[in-house]
CSV table of C-alpha atoms and ligand atoms in Angstrom, one decimal:
chain,number,residue,atom,x,y,z
A,16,MET,CA,80.0,163.8,320.8
A,17,TYR,CA,81.6,167.2,320.7
A,18,MET,CA,84.4,167.5,323.2
A,19,ASP,CA,86.3,170.5,321.7
A,20,ASN,CA,84.5,173.3,323.4
A,21,SER,CA,87.7,175.2,324.1
A,22,ALA,CA,88.1,175.7,320.3
A,23,THR,CA,84.6,177.0,319.9
A,24,THR,CA,81.1,176.2,321.0
A,25,PRO,CA,77.8,175.8,319.2
A,26,VAL,CA,75.4,178.8,319.4
A,27,ASN,CA,72.7,178.3,322.1
A,28,PRO,CA,69.3,178.3,320.4
A,29,GLU,CA,68.1,181.0,322.9
A,30,VAL,CA,71.0,183.1,321.8
A,31,LEU,CA,70.1,182.7,318.2
A,32,LYS,CA,66.5,183.7,318.9
A,33,GLU,CA,67.8,186.9,320.6
A,34,MET,CA,69.9,187.7,317.5
A,35,GLU,CA,67.3,187.1,314.8
A,36,PRO,CA,65.2,190.3,314.9
A,37,PHE,CA,68.4,192.3,314.4
A,38,TYR,CA,69.0,190.6,311.1
A,39,LYS,CA,65.4,191.2,310.1
A,40,GLU,CA,63.1,194.0,311.1
A,41,GLU,CA,65.3,195.6,313.7
A,42,PHE,CA,68.3,196.3,311.4
A,43,GLY,CA,68.8,199.9,312.3
A,44,ASN,CA,72.1,201.6,312.9
A,45,ALA,CA,72.5,202.3,316.6
A,46,SER,CA,73.8,205.8,315.8
A,47,THR,CA,70.6,207.1,314.1
A,48,LEU,CA,67.9,209.0,315.8
A,49,TYR,CA,64.7,207.4,314.4
A,50,SER,CA,63.0,204.6,316.3
A,51,LEU,CA,64.6,201.8,314.3
A,52,GLY,CA,68.0,203.0,315.5
A,53,ARG,CA,66.7,203.4,319.0
A,54,GLU,CA,65.9,199.7,319.2
A,55,SER,CA,69.4,198.8,318.3
A,56,LYS,CA,70.7,201.3,320.9
A,57,LYS,CA,68.5,199.6,323.5
A,58,ALA,CA,69.9,196.2,322.5
A,59,LEU,CA,73.4,197.5,322.8
A,60,ASN,CA,72.8,198.8,326.3
A,61,LEU,CA,71.1,195.6,327.5
A,62,ALA,CA,74.0,193.5,326.2
A,63,ARG,CA,76.5,195.8,327.9
A,64,GLU,CA,74.7,195.3,331.2
A,65,ARG,CA,74.6,191.5,330.8
A,66,VAL,CA,78.3,191.3,330.0
A,67,ALA,CA,79.2,193.6,332.9
A,68,ASN,CA,77.1,191.5,335.3
A,69,LEU,CA,79.0,188.3,334.5
A,70,ILE,CA,82.3,189.8,335.7
A,71,ASN,CA,81.1,192.4,338.3
A,72,ALA,CA,81.9,195.4,336.2
A,73,GLU,CA,79.9,198.6,335.4
A,74,PRO,CA,78.2,198.6,331.9
A,75,GLU,CA,80.3,201.7,330.9
A,76,GLU,CA,83.4,199.7,331.5
A,77,ILE,CA,82.5,197.2,328.7
A,78,LYS,CA,83.7,197.9,325.1
A,79,PHE,CA,82.6,195.6,322.3
A,80,THR,CA,85.3,194.3,320.0
A,81,SER,CA,85.5,191.6,317.2
A,82,GLY,CA,86.6,189.0,319.7
A,83,GLY,CA,89.2,187.8,322.1
A,84,THR,CA,92.1,188.4,319.7
A,85,GLU,CA,91.2,192.0,319.2
A,86,SER,CA,90.6,192.6,322.9
A,87,ASP,CA,94.1,191.1,323.7
A,88,ASN,CA,95.7,193.3,321.0
A,89,TRP,CA,93.9,196.4,322.2
A,90,ALA,CA,94.8,195.9,325.9
A,91,ILE,CA,98.5,195.2,325.4
A,92,LYS,CA,99.3,197.5,322.5
A,93,GLY,CA,97.0,200.2,324.0
A,94,ILE,CA,98.8,200.3,327.3
A,95,ALA,CA,102.2,199.8,325.6
A,96,PHE,CA,101.6,203.0,323.5
A,97,GLN,CA,99.9,205.0,326.3
A,98,LYS,CA,102.6,204.3,328.9
A,99,ARG,CA,105.7,204.4,326.6
A,100,ASN,CA,107.1,207.4,328.4
A,101,LYS,CA,106.8,205.7,331.8
A,102,GLY,CA,108.5,202.5,330.6
A,103,LYS,CA,108.7,199.7,328.0
A,104,HIS,CA,108.7,196.6,330.2
A,105,ILE,CA,105.9,194.1,330.1
A,106,ILE,CA,105.5,190.9,332.1
A,107,THR,CA,103.6,187.9,330.7
A,108,SER,CA,103.8,184.1,330.8
A,109,VAL,CA,105.2,181.5,328.5
A,110,ILE,CA,101.8,179.8,328.1
A,111,GLU,CA,99.7,182.8,326.9
A,112,HIS,CA,97.3,182.4,323.9
A,113,PRO,CA,99.0,183.4,320.5
A,114,ALA,CA,96.8,186.6,320.6
A,115,VAL,CA,98.9,187.7,323.7
A,116,LYS,CA,102.1,186.0,322.9
A,117,ASN,CA,102.5,187.3,319.3
A,118,THR,CA,101.4,190.8,320.3
A,119,CYS,CA,104.2,190.8,322.8
A,120,LYS,CA,106.6,189.5,320.2
A,121,TRP,CA,105.6,192.3,317.9
A,122,LEU,CA,106.2,194.9,320.6
A,123,GLU,CA,109.7,193.5,321.1
A,124,LYS,CA,110.4,194.7,317.5
A,125,LEU,CA,109.4,198.2,318.5
A,126,GLY,CA,111.8,198.2,321.4
A,127,TYR,CA,109.7,196.9,324.3
A,128,GLU,CA,111.2,194.4,326.7
A,129,ILE,CA,109.0,191.4,327.6
A,130,THR,CA,109.6,189.0,330.5
A,131,TYR,CA,107.9,185.6,329.8
A,132,LEU,CA,107.4,184.0,333.2
A,133,PRO,CA,107.9,180.3,333.3
A,134,ILE,CA,105.4,177.9,334.7
A,135,GLN,CA,105.8,175.2,337.3
A,136,GLU,CA,105.3,171.5,336.6
A,137,ASN,CA,101.6,172.0,337.3
A,138,GLY,CA,101.2,174.7,334.7
A,139,ILE,CA,100.9,177.6,337.1
A,140,ILE,CA,103.3,180.5,337.4
A,141,ASN,CA,105.3,181.1,340.6
A,142,ILE,CA,104.3,184.3,342.4
A,143,GLU,CA,107.9,184.8,343.6
A,144,ASP,CA,109.0,184.8,339.9
A,145,LEU,CA,106.5,187.6,339.2
A,146,LYS,CA,107.6,189.7,342.2
A,147,LYS,CA,111.3,189.4,341.1
A,148,ALA,CA,110.4,190.3,337.5
A,149,ILE,CA,108.9,193.7,338.4
A,150,ARG,CA,111.0,196.7,337.6
A,151,ASP,CA,110.6,200.5,337.8
A,152,ASP,CA,109.8,200.6,334.1
A,153,THR,CA,107.2,197.8,334.2
A,154,ILE,CA,104.0,199.2,332.7
A,155,LEU,CA,101.9,196.1,332.3
A,156,ILE,CA,101.3,192.6,333.6
A,157,SER,CA,99.3,190.3,331.2
A,158,ILE,CA,98.5,186.9,332.6
A,159,MET,CA,95.7,184.6,331.4
A,160,HIS,CA,93.1,183.4,333.8
A,161,ALA,CA,92.7,179.8,332.5
A,162,ASN,CA,94.8,178.2,329.9
A,163,ASN,CA,93.2,177.0,326.7
A,164,GLU,CA,95.2,173.8,326.4
A,165,ILE,CA,95.7,172.5,329.9
A,166,GLY,CA,93.0,174.4,331.7
A,167,THR,CA,95.1,175.5,334.6
A,168,ILE,CA,93.9,178.5,336.5
A,169,GLN,CA,96.4,181.2,337.5
A,170,PRO,CA,96.1,183.0,340.8
A,171,ILE,CA,94.8,186.2,339.3
A,172,THR,CA,93.6,187.7,342.6
A,173,GLU,CA,97.2,187.4,344.1
A,174,ILE,CA,98.6,188.8,340.9
A,175,GLY,CA,96.1,191.7,340.9
A,176,LYS,CA,97.1,192.6,344.4
A,177,ILE,CA,100.8,192.7,343.5
A,178,ALA,CA,100.1,194.7,340.3
A,179,LYS,CA,98.1,197.3,342.3
A,180,GLU,CA,100.8,197.6,345.1
A,181,ASN,CA,103.3,198.3,342.4
A,182,ASN,CA,101.1,200.6,340.4
A,183,ILE,CA,101.2,198.5,337.3
A,184,ILE,CA,98.3,197.9,334.9
A,185,PHE,CA,96.9,194.3,335.0
A,186,HIS,CA,95.4,192.7,332.0
A,187,VAL,CA,93.7,189.2,332.1
A,188,ASP,CA,92.9,187.1,329.1
A,189,ALA,CA,89.8,185.4,330.5
A,190,VAL,CA,88.4,184.0,327.3
A,191,GLN,CA,88.5,180.4,328.6
A,192,SER,CA,87.4,181.1,332.2
A,193,VAL,CA,84.6,183.6,331.8
A,194,GLY,CA,81.2,182.0,332.3
A,195,LYS,CA,82.9,178.8,333.6
A,196,ILE,CA,84.3,179.8,336.9
A,197,PRO,CA,83.5,182.9,339.1
A,198,LEU,CA,85.3,186.1,338.0
A,199,ASP,CA,85.2,189.4,339.8
A,200,VAL,CA,87.2,192.2,338.2
A,201,LYS,CA,86.8,194.4,341.3
A,202,LYS,CA,87.9,191.8,343.8
A,203,SER,CA,90.8,190.7,341.7
A,204,ASN,CA,92.0,194.3,340.9
A,205,ILE,CA,91.8,193.8,337.2
A,206,ASP,CA,92.3,196.8,334.9
A,207,LEU,CA,91.7,195.1,331.6
A,208,LEU,CA,90.0,191.8,330.8
A,209,SER,CA,89.4,190.1,327.4
A,210,ILE,CA,86.2,188.1,326.7
A,211,SER,CA,85.1,186.2,323.6
A,212,SER,CA,81.5,185.3,322.7
A,213,HIS,CA,82.1,182.1,320.7
A,214,LYS,CA,83.7,180.2,323.6
A,215,ILE,CA,80.5,180.6,325.7
A,216,TYR,CA,77.8,179.5,323.3
A,217,GLY,CA,77.5,182.9,321.6
A,218,PRO,CA,78.2,183.9,317.9
A,219,LYS,CA,81.7,184.2,316.5
A,220,GLY,CA,83.4,187.5,315.7
A,221,ILE,CA,82.2,189.4,318.8
A,222,GLY,CA,83.8,189.9,322.2
A,223,ALA,CA,84.6,192.6,324.7
A,224,LEU,CA,87.4,194.4,326.5
A,225,TYR,CA,86.6,195.4,330.1
A,226,ILE,CA,88.4,198.7,330.7
A,227,LYS,CA,88.3,199.8,334.4
A,228,LYS,CA,87.1,203.4,334.9
A,229,GLY,CA,90.1,205.7,334.7
A,230,VAL,CA,92.3,203.2,332.7
A,231,ARG,CA,93.0,204.6,329.2
A,232,PRO,CA,94.6,202.3,326.7
A,233,GLU,CA,95.4,204.1,323.4
A,234,VAL,CA,92.7,203.8,320.8
A,235,LEU,CA,93.7,201.4,318.0
A,236,ILE,CA,90.6,201.5,315.7
A,237,HIS,CA,89.8,205.1,314.6
A,238,GLY,CA,86.7,206.2,312.8
A,239,GLY,CA,83.2,207.3,313.5
A,240,GLY,CA,83.6,207.3,317.3
A,241,GLN,CA,81.5,204.4,318.4
A,242,GLU,CA,82.0,202.8,321.8
A,243,ASN,CA,82.5,206.2,323.4
A,244,ASN,CA,85.2,207.1,320.9
A,245,GLN,CA,87.3,204.2,321.9
A,246,ARG,CA,86.6,201.6,319.2
A,247,SER,CA,85.1,202.8,316.0
A,248,GLY,CA,83.0,200.9,313.5
A,249,THR,CA,79.2,200.4,313.1
A,250,GLU,CA,78.2,198.1,316.0
A,251,ASN,CA,77.5,194.4,315.2
A,252,ILE,CA,74.1,194.6,316.9
A,253,PRO,CA,73.0,190.9,316.2
A,254,GLY,CA,76.4,189.7,317.5
A,255,ILE,CA,76.3,192.0,320.5
A,256,ALA,CA,72.7,191.0,321.4
A,257,GLY,CA,73.6,187.3,321.1
A,258,PHE,CA,76.8,187.8,323.1
A,259,GLY,CA,74.9,189.5,325.9
A,260,LYS,CA,72.3,186.7,326.0
A,261,ALA,CA,75.1,184.1,326.1
A,262,CYS,CA,76.6,186.0,329.1
A,263,GLN,CA,73.3,186.1,330.9
A,264,ILE,CA,72.7,182.4,330.4
A,265,ALA,CA,76.3,181.5,331.5
A,266,ASN,CA,75.8,183.7,334.6
A,267,ASP,CA,72.4,182.1,335.5
A,268,ASN,CA,73.8,178.5,335.2
A,269,LEU,CA,77.4,179.0,336.4
A,270,GLU,CA,77.1,177.0,339.6
A,271,GLU,CA,75.0,174.2,338.1
A,272,ASN,CA,77.3,173.8,335.1
A,273,THR,CA,80.4,173.9,337.2
A,274,ARG,CA,79.1,171.1,339.4
A,275,LYS,CA,78.0,169.0,336.5
A,276,LEU,CA,81.1,169.4,334.4
A,277,THR,CA,83.5,168.8,337.3
A,278,LYS,CA,81.8,165.5,337.9
A,279,ILE,CA,82.1,164.4,334.2
A,280,ARG,CA,85.7,165.7,334.1
A,281,ASN,CA,86.7,163.8,337.2
A,282,LYS,CA,85.0,160.7,336.0
A,283,ILE,CA,87.0,160.7,332.7
A,284,ILE,CA,90.3,161.5,334.4
A,285,LYS,CA,89.8,158.7,337.0
A,286,GLY,CA,88.6,156.2,334.4
A,287,VAL,CA,91.4,156.7,332.0
A,288,LEU,CA,94.3,157.0,334.5
A,289,SER,CA,93.2,153.9,336.3
A,290,GLN,CA,92.7,151.8,333.2
A,291,VAL,CA,95.4,152.9,330.7
A,292,ASP,CA,99.1,152.1,331.3
A,293,GLU,CA,101.4,155.1,331.2
A,294,ALA,CA,98.7,157.6,330.9
A,295,TYR,CA,99.2,161.0,332.6
A,296,LEU,CA,97.3,164.2,333.3
A,297,ASN,CA,98.8,167.4,331.9
A,298,GLY,CA,98.3,170.4,334.2
A,299,ASP,CA,97.1,170.7,337.8
A,300,PRO,CA,94.6,168.1,339.0
A,301,GLU,CA,92.6,170.6,341.0
A,302,LYS,CA,93.4,174.2,339.8
A,303,ARG,CA,91.9,173.5,336.4
A,304,LEU,CA,88.7,174.4,334.4
A,305,PRO,CA,85.8,172.2,335.2
A,306,ASN,CA,85.5,171.3,331.5
A,307,ASN,CA,89.2,170.6,330.7
A,308,VAL,CA,90.9,167.2,330.5
A,309,ASN,CA,94.4,166.9,329.0
A,310,PHE,CA,96.1,163.5,328.9
A,311,ARG,CA,99.3,162.3,327.5
A,312,PHE,CA,100.0,158.7,326.6
A,313,SER,CA,103.4,157.1,326.1
A,314,ALA,CA,104.2,155.7,322.7
A,315,ILE,CA,101.1,157.3,321.0
A,316,GLU,CA,100.8,159.9,318.3
A,317,GLY,CA,98.1,162.4,319.3
A,318,GLU,CA,97.0,162.9,315.7
A,319,SER,CA,96.3,159.2,315.3
A,320,LEU,CA,94.4,159.2,318.5
A,321,VAL,CA,92.2,162.2,317.5
A,322,LEU,CA,91.5,160.6,314.1
A,323,MET,CA,90.5,157.3,315.5
A,324,LEU,CA,88.3,158.9,318.2
A,325,ASP,CA,86.7,160.9,315.4
A,326,ALA,CA,85.9,157.6,313.6
A,327,LYS,CA,84.1,156.6,316.8
A,328,GLY,CA,82.1,159.9,316.8
A,329,ILE,CA,84.2,161.8,319.4
A,330,GLU,CA,85.5,165.2,318.5
A,331,ALA,CA,88.6,166.2,320.5
A,332,SER,CA,92.0,167.8,319.8
A,333,THR,CA,95.7,167.2,320.3
A,334,GLY,CA,96.6,170.7,321.5
A,335,SER,CA,94.8,173.9,320.9
A,336,ALA,CA,93.1,174.4,317.6
A,337,CYS,CA,95.4,177.4,317.0
A,338,SER,CA,98.5,175.3,317.1
A,339,SER,CA,97.4,171.8,316.1
A,340,GLN,CA,97.6,172.8,312.4
A,341,SER,CA,101.3,172.6,312.6
A,342,LEU,CA,103.3,169.5,313.6
A,343,GLU,CA,105.4,171.6,316.0
A,344,PRO,CA,104.9,170.4,319.5
A,345,SER,CA,102.6,172.6,321.6
A,346,TYR,CA,104.6,175.3,323.4
A,347,VAL,CA,102.3,175.1,326.3
A,348,LEU,CA,103.1,171.4,326.8
A,349,THR,CA,106.8,171.9,326.3
A,350,SER,CA,106.7,174.7,328.8
A,351,LEU,CA,105.6,172.1,331.4
A,352,GLY,CA,109.1,170.6,330.9
A,353,LEU,CA,107.8,167.7,328.7
A,354,GLU,CA,110.0,166.2,326.0
A,355,PRO,CA,108.6,166.8,322.4
A,356,VAL,CA,108.2,163.0,322.0
A,357,ASN,CA,105.8,162.9,325.0
A,358,VAL,CA,104.0,166.1,324.0
A,359,HIS,CA,103.0,164.4,320.8
A,360,GLY,CA,101.0,161.8,322.7
A,361,SER,CA,98.6,164.4,324.2
A,362,LEU,CA,94.9,164.6,323.9
A,363,ARG,CA,92.6,167.5,325.0
A,364,LEU,CA,89.0,167.0,325.8
A,365,SER,CA,87.1,170.2,326.5
A,366,LEU,CA,83.6,169.4,327.7
A,367,GLY,CA,80.5,171.4,327.0
A,368,VAL,CA,77.1,171.9,328.8
A,369,GLU,CA,75.6,169.3,326.5
A,370,ASN,CA,77.9,166.5,327.7
A,371,THR,CA,76.6,163.9,330.2
A,372,LEU,CA,78.0,161.3,332.6
A,373,GLU,CA,77.1,158.6,330.0
A,374,ASP,CA,79.3,160.5,327.5
A,375,ALA,CA,82.1,160.0,330.0
A,376,ASP,CA,81.6,156.2,330.0
A,377,LYS,CA,81.8,156.2,326.2
A,378,VAL,CA,84.8,158.3,325.9
A,379,ILE,CA,86.7,156.3,328.6
A,380,ASN,CA,86.0,153.1,326.7
A,381,ASP,CA,86.9,154.5,323.4
A,382,ILE,CA,90.2,155.9,324.7
A,383,ILE,CA,91.1,152.6,326.2
A,384,ASN,CA,90.3,150.8,322.9
A,385,VAL,CA,92.1,153.3,320.7
A,386,VAL,CA,95.2,153.5,322.8
A,387,ASN,CA,95.4,149.7,323.0
A,388,THR,CA,95.0,149.4,319.2
A,389,LEU,CA,97.6,152.0,318.5
A,390,ARG,CA,100.1,150.5,320.9
A,391,SER,CA,99.6,147.0,319.5
A,392,MET,CA,100.8,148.4,316.2
A,393,SER,CA,103.7,150.3,317.8
A,394,PRO,CA,107.2,148.8,317.5
A,395,LEU,CA,108.3,151.2,320.1
A,396,TRP,CA,105.7,150.0,322.6
A,397,ASN,CA,106.1,146.3,321.7
A,398,SER,CA,109.9,146.3,321.8
A,399,LYS,CA,109.6,147.1,325.5
A,400,ASN,CA,107.5,143.9,326.0
A,401,GLY,CA,104.5,146.0,326.5
A,402,LYS,CA,106.5,148.4,328.5
A,403,SER,CA,107.6,151.8,327.2
A,404,ASP,CA,110.4,153.8,328.8
A,405,LEU,CA,109.0,157.1,327.7
A,406,SER,CA,107.4,158.0,331.0
A,407,ILE,CA,108.9,161.0,332.7
A,408,ALA,CA,110.9,160.8,335.8
A,409,GLY,CA,109.3,162.8,338.5
A,410,ASP,CA,105.7,162.3,337.4
A,411,GLU,CA,105.0,160.3,340.6
A,412,GLU,CA,106.2,163.1,342.7
A,413,TYR,CA,103.6,165.5,341.4
A,414,GLY,CA,100.8,163.0,341.8
A,415,LEU,CA,100.2,163.2,338.1
A,416,SER,CA,100.7,159.5,337.4
A,417,LYS,CA,97.8,157.1,337.8
B,521,PLP,C1,90.0,181.6,321.8
B,521,PLP,C2,90.9,182.3,322.6
B,521,PLP,C3,91.3,183.7,322.2
B,521,PLP,C4,90.9,184.3,320.9
B,521,PLP,O1,89.5,184.6,320.9
B,521,PLP,P1,88.8,184.9,319.5
B,521,PLP,O2,87.5,185.4,319.9
B,521,PLP,O3,88.7,183.5,318.8
B,521,PLP,O4,89.6,185.8,318.7
B,521,PLP,C5,92.1,184.3,323.1
B,521,PLP,N1,92.6,183.8,324.2
B,521,PLP,C6,92.2,182.6,324.6
B,521,PLP,C7,92.7,182.0,325.9
B,521,PLP,C8,91.4,181.8,323.8
B,521,PLP,O5,91.1,180.6,324.2
């Protein structure tokens, strides 16, 4: 039972079928004039249309990249370089994906000033903080749509309105939200938006940056002039065709998947919080992705939890895949105001379209069993007579406790 779809997703068989001809007979370079190349060019245009449709953009506003990381780098560095004479101040948040966070950190070394907006206890930024952070030399606001660890959804339409009023470019990392919740770049006044294929049942190593007409981030990849001279390199036609198909499938099934996943998600949350002592939900109970569950358990090591669930056939993660290699507590979870000791007892389940309500029953049961087993071996838990004092004051107030 795979429940780590925020780390990556399996390729949909229909997507694979769409890609196959471009590895075989249709291998032409899209820049050539003969018919083989024309087929590739056609595939490129079709995919551009499909990606654009998913976010209500124009096909010409979609530029293909190697994935979410490159799109984030291009958007942020591209605007930083292009607008350097206007100002060197950028606003972002403390819970951005490393692709945004570390790009901003690097720009600090070049003399840019970055404001990292804090998040509230529910994982969402405070709009008033954003308004206060804006200065005359602010050139860019980069805020993610949905967080990869706790699934919280930021108010991007409100942010877009503020960015527009202040004449500031607005970039959104939508890698986790696109194809899962409705997204409209026009309605939300978004100038730049990052998408990745492998988080929506497409192949790895392909993604896109939406660049609103008239917005001109500096070019980072120079060469033969592909992507309208904005991102050089021979196009990854199989990847692009597959990515386009994945977008079309996501678009066609958006409502149905949202409804289904929300039901499974809520069942798991309710089942665990009502049956496990000192279990809490990280992030906002409502403003979260339909496929994201993130618990924390007192007196539990997340790594042990993940390994024991794996033994029961459930694949989940402690934090994001990008940070769970290290034993450092997740910066997203510590940004919620949690103590490192509590952060370590966190578990992320990110559901996929394959999951069912029966899966929810199994995962609830397995979590109950594994938590009980681990606690029965925990001196910390037992010394409290089955009561741990690690719960956090204030949880009740936010309605996050069971
Ligand atoms: C996965 C992810 C990325 C990186 O995308 P890649 O295509 O893997 O480079 C960026 N931002 C968020 C929020 C992500 O979840």
